[in-house]
Amino acid sequence: MPAPSATATTVADSGVYSRPARLLHWLVAALVLTMVPAGLIMVRPGLDRPLQDTLFIFHKNAGLVVLVLMLLRIGWRIAVPPPPPVPMPRLQAAVAEAVHGALYVLVLVMALSGYVRVTAGGFPLELAQSLGLPPLVPRSEPLAATAKALHGAVANGLILAVALHLAGAAHHGLIRRDGLLRRMWPR
């Protein structure tokens, strides 16, 4: 990861997240907000097979993109620390920090468990194959079953964390109108 530039440091000091941090946030958000419904729909019994196949292909390949974006996001956050927290009541700050931490962990667990489920299960990961990337996990039905169970178990936690994050954003943007959303809003 390159050293933070003076511009990035100045932006972070201004109370606004850097442009790369905002871009990575919104790319991951857009993918997660489309992958969750796709994931819930694709496993419904009786779903038309061509639609199910399309949703599976989208979900697993978008998951690989999310994994790469999250690793970049973590690297960027380490290299260019976020702006200082906005003053707020201690409990609210603790909840916000917990939800943000949960989002990072849950998105990573979902992406990693999805990757392991697909590759250990012997299913194609079209994006990786098109880039000439071999599977990093050997084929193993027990491992695939464990990853599938973990992926399913964590999904509801991710949905809850996303809902809490959206509720917090709505609270700050619509009720408090305290400018907090401007820190991450795309420009």
Short mmCIF file of C-alpha atoms in Angstrom, two decimals:
data_model
loop_
_atom_site.label_atom_id
_atom_site.label_comp_id
_atom_site.label_asym_id
_atom_site.label_seq_id
_atom_site.Cartn_x
_atom_site.Cartn_y
_atom_site.Cartn_z
CA MET A 1 0.00 0.00 0.00
CA PRO A 2 1.52 3.37 -0.96
CA ALA A 3 2.23 5.95 1.69
CA PRO A 4 -0.60 8.41 2.23
CA SER A 5 -0.22 11.60 0.25
CA ALA A 6 -0.40 15.07 1.74
CA THR A 7 -3.72 15.52 -0.06
CA ALA A 8 -5.19 12.38 1.51
CA THR A 9 -4.04 13.46 4.96
CA THR A 10 -5.51 16.94 4.47
CA VAL A 11 -8.82 15.43 3.34
CA ALA A 12 -8.92 13.12 6.37
CA ASP A 13 -8.11 16.02 8.70
CA SER A 14 -11.04 17.99 7.22
CA GLY A 15 -13.57 15.55 8.72
CA VAL A 16 -14.37 14.03 5.32
CA TYR A 17 -13.30 10.54 4.31
CA SER A 18 -10.79 10.43 1.48
CA ARG A 19 -12.09 9.93 -2.05
CA PRO A 20 -10.74 6.34 -2.28
CA ALA A 21 -12.34 5.48 1.09
CA ARG A 22 -15.68 6.84 -0.10
CA LEU A 23 -15.41 5.04 -3.43
CA LEU A 24 -14.61 1.71 -1.77
CA HIS A 25 -17.46 2.22 0.74
CA TRP A 26 -20.07 2.85 -1.95
CA LEU A 27 -18.85 0.07 -4.26
CA VAL A 28 -19.04 -2.46 -1.43
CA ALA A 29 -22.41 -1.05 -0.29
CA ALA A 30 -23.90 -1.31 -3.78
CA LEU A 31 -22.68 -4.87 -4.20
CA VAL A 32 -23.82 -6.01 -0.74
CA LEU A 33 -27.23 -4.37 -1.17
CA THR A 34 -27.74 -6.28 -4.43
CA MET A 35 -26.12 -9.54 -3.31
CA VAL A 36 -28.28 -9.96 -0.20
CA PRO A 37 -31.59 -10.08 -2.10
CA ALA A 38 -30.00 -12.17 -4.86
CA GLY A 39 -28.73 -14.62 -2.25
CA LEU A 40 -32.11 -14.86 -0.55
CA ILE A 41 -33.99 -15.34 -3.82
CA MET A 42 -31.59 -17.80 -5.48
CA VAL A 43 -32.14 -20.48 -2.83
CA ARG A 44 -35.95 -20.37 -2.93
CA PRO A 45 -37.51 -23.72 -3.85
CA GLY A 46 -39.25 -23.83 -7.21
CA LEU A 47 -37.36 -20.88 -8.66
CA ASP A 48 -37.07 -20.94 -12.45
CA ARG A 49 -33.71 -22.59 -13.21
CA PRO A 50 -32.36 -19.96 -15.67
CA LEU A 51 -33.09 -17.20 -13.13
CA GLN A 52 -31.53 -19.25 -10.33
CA ASP A 53 -28.40 -19.87 -12.41
CA THR A 54 -28.09 -16.16 -13.22
CA LEU A 55 -28.46 -15.19 -9.58
CA PHE A 56 -25.88 -17.79 -8.45
CA ILE A 57 -23.37 -16.61 -11.07
CA PHE A 58 -23.88 -12.97 -10.04
CA HIS A 59 -23.76 -13.72 -6.30
CA LYS A 60 -20.59 -15.80 -6.25
CA ASN A 61 -18.64 -13.57 -8.65
CA ALA A 62 -19.75 -10.35 -6.95
CA GLY A 63 -18.66 -11.96 -3.68
CA LEU A 64 -15.13 -12.33 -5.05
CA VAL A 65 -15.17 -8.64 -6.04
CA VAL A 66 -16.39 -7.71 -2.55
CA LEU A 67 -13.57 -9.71 -0.99
CA VAL A 68 -10.96 -7.86 -3.06
CA LEU A 69 -12.61 -4.48 -2.39
CA MET A 70 -12.76 -5.15 1.35
CA LEU A 71 -9.08 -6.07 1.46
CA LEU A 72 -8.29 -2.85 -0.41
CA ARG A 73 -10.57 -0.94 1.94
CA ILE A 74 -8.83 -2.30 5.03
CA GLY A 75 -5.43 -1.56 3.52
CA TRP A 76 -6.50 1.98 2.69
CA ARG A 77 -7.94 2.52 6.17
CA ILE A 78 -4.61 1.46 7.68
CA ALA A 79 -2.63 3.69 5.31
CA VAL A 80 -4.98 6.67 5.53
CA PRO A 81 -6.78 6.74 8.88
CA PRO A 82 -10.38 7.95 8.86
CA PRO A 83 -11.26 11.41 10.08
CA PRO A 84 -11.75 11.81 13.83
CA PRO A 85 -15.14 10.67 15.13
CA VAL A 86 -17.94 13.20 15.28
CA PRO A 87 -18.88 14.11 18.87
CA MET A 88 -21.96 12.19 20.00
CA PRO A 89 -23.28 10.60 23.19
CA ARG A 90 -21.02 7.83 24.50
CA LEU A 91 -23.59 5.03 24.01
CA GLN A 92 -24.34 6.15 20.46
CA ALA A 93 -20.61 6.28 19.66
CA ALA A 94 -20.12 2.77 21.10
CA VAL A 95 -23.02 1.39 19.03
CA ALA A 96 -21.71 3.08 15.88
CA GLU A 97 -18.23 1.64 16.45
CA ALA A 98 -19.65 -1.84 17.12
CA VAL A 99 -21.83 -1.75 14.01
CA HIS A 100 -18.95 -0.58 11.81
CA GLY A 101 -16.70 -3.30 13.21
CA ALA A 102 -19.41 -5.89 12.72
CA LEU A 103 -19.90 -4.81 9.11
CA TYR A 104 -16.21 -5.25 8.33
CA VAL A 105 -16.04 -8.66 10.01
CA LEU A 106 -19.34 -9.97 8.66
CA VAL A 107 -18.71 -8.86 5.08
CA LEU A 108 -15.27 -10.51 5.18
CA VAL A 109 -16.65 -13.72 6.71
CA MET A 110 -19.43 -13.84 4.12
CA ALA A 111 -17.01 -13.27 1.23
CA LEU A 112 -14.46 -15.79 2.50
CA SER A 113 -17.02 -18.46 3.39
CA GLY A 114 -18.70 -17.98 0.02
CA TYR A 115 -15.38 -18.36 -1.76
CA VAL A 116 -14.54 -21.51 0.21
CA ARG A 117 -18.04 -22.92 -0.38
CA VAL A 118 -17.74 -22.44 -4.13
CA THR A 119 -14.17 -23.62 -4.62
CA ALA A 120 -14.21 -26.49 -2.12
CA GLY A 121 -17.54 -27.58 -3.60
CA GLY A 122 -15.98 -27.76 -7.06
CA PHE A 123 -18.24 -25.07 -8.53
CA PRO A 124 -16.87 -22.67 -11.12
CA LEU A 125 -15.94 -19.15 -10.14
CA GLU A 126 -16.18 -17.60 -13.58
CA LEU A 127 -14.47 -14.29 -12.78
CA ALA A 128 -11.42 -15.99 -11.27
CA GLN A 129 -11.26 -18.46 -14.13
CA SER A 130 -11.44 -15.68 -16.73
CA LEU A 131 -8.45 -14.03 -15.02
CA GLY A 132 -6.52 -17.32 -14.96
CA LEU A 133 -6.65 -17.57 -11.16
CA PRO A 134 -6.66 -21.13 -9.83
CA PRO A 135 -8.78 -22.07 -6.80
CA LEU A 136 -6.90 -21.39 -3.55
CA VAL A 137 -8.87 -24.05 -1.68
CA PRO A 138 -8.79 -27.76 -2.55
CA ARG A 139 -11.98 -29.60 -3.40
CA SER A 140 -13.50 -30.97 -0.18
CA GLU A 141 -17.16 -31.70 0.40
CA PRO A 142 -16.86 -31.51 4.22
CA LEU A 143 -15.11 -28.13 3.95
CA ALA A 144 -17.70 -26.92 1.43
CA ALA A 145 -20.52 -28.01 3.77
CA THR A 146 -18.94 -26.20 6.72
CA ALA A 147 -18.43 -23.04 4.65
CA LYS A 148 -22.04 -23.24 3.40
CA ALA A 149 -23.34 -23.53 6.97
CA LEU A 150 -21.18 -20.60 8.12
CA HIS A 151 -22.29 -18.49 5.15
CA GLY A 152 -25.95 -19.16 5.95
CA ALA A 153 -25.53 -18.54 9.67
CA VAL A 154 -23.71 -15.23 9.22
CA ALA A 155 -26.13 -13.90 6.60
CA ASN A 156 -28.75 -12.79 9.14
CA GLY A 157 -26.11 -11.01 11.22
CA LEU A 158 -24.97 -9.13 8.14
CA ILE A 159 -28.54 -8.16 7.29
CA LEU A 160 -29.02 -6.87 10.85
CA ALA A 161 -25.74 -4.92 10.78
CA VAL A 162 -26.66 -3.34 7.42
CA ALA A 163 -30.10 -2.41 8.78
CA LEU A 164 -28.55 -0.82 11.88
CA HIS A 165 -26.04 1.07 9.74
CA LEU A 166 -28.81 2.37 7.47
CA ALA A 167 -30.93 3.31 10.49
CA GLY A 168 -28.00 5.23 11.98
CA ALA A 169 -27.38 7.02 8.69
CA ALA A 170 -31.06 7.91 8.42
CA HIS A 171 -31.08 9.14 12.02
CA HIS A 172 -28.13 11.46 11.37
CA GLY A 173 -29.31 12.57 7.93
CA LEU A 174 -33.05 12.99 8.47
CA ILE A 175 -33.54 13.57 12.19
CA ARG A 176 -30.37 15.10 13.64
CA ARG A 177 -29.26 16.73 10.38
CA ASP A 178 -25.81 17.01 11.91
CA GLY A 179 -23.78 16.71 8.70
CA LEU A 180 -22.41 13.27 9.54
CA LEU A 181 -23.48 11.85 6.16
CA ARG A 182 -21.38 14.43 4.29
CA ARG A 183 -18.27 12.66 5.58
CA MET A 184 -18.95 9.57 3.42
CA TRP A 185 -21.29 10.99 0.76
CA PRO A 186 -19.99 10.61 -2.81
CA ARG A 187 -18.80 13.81 -4.50
#
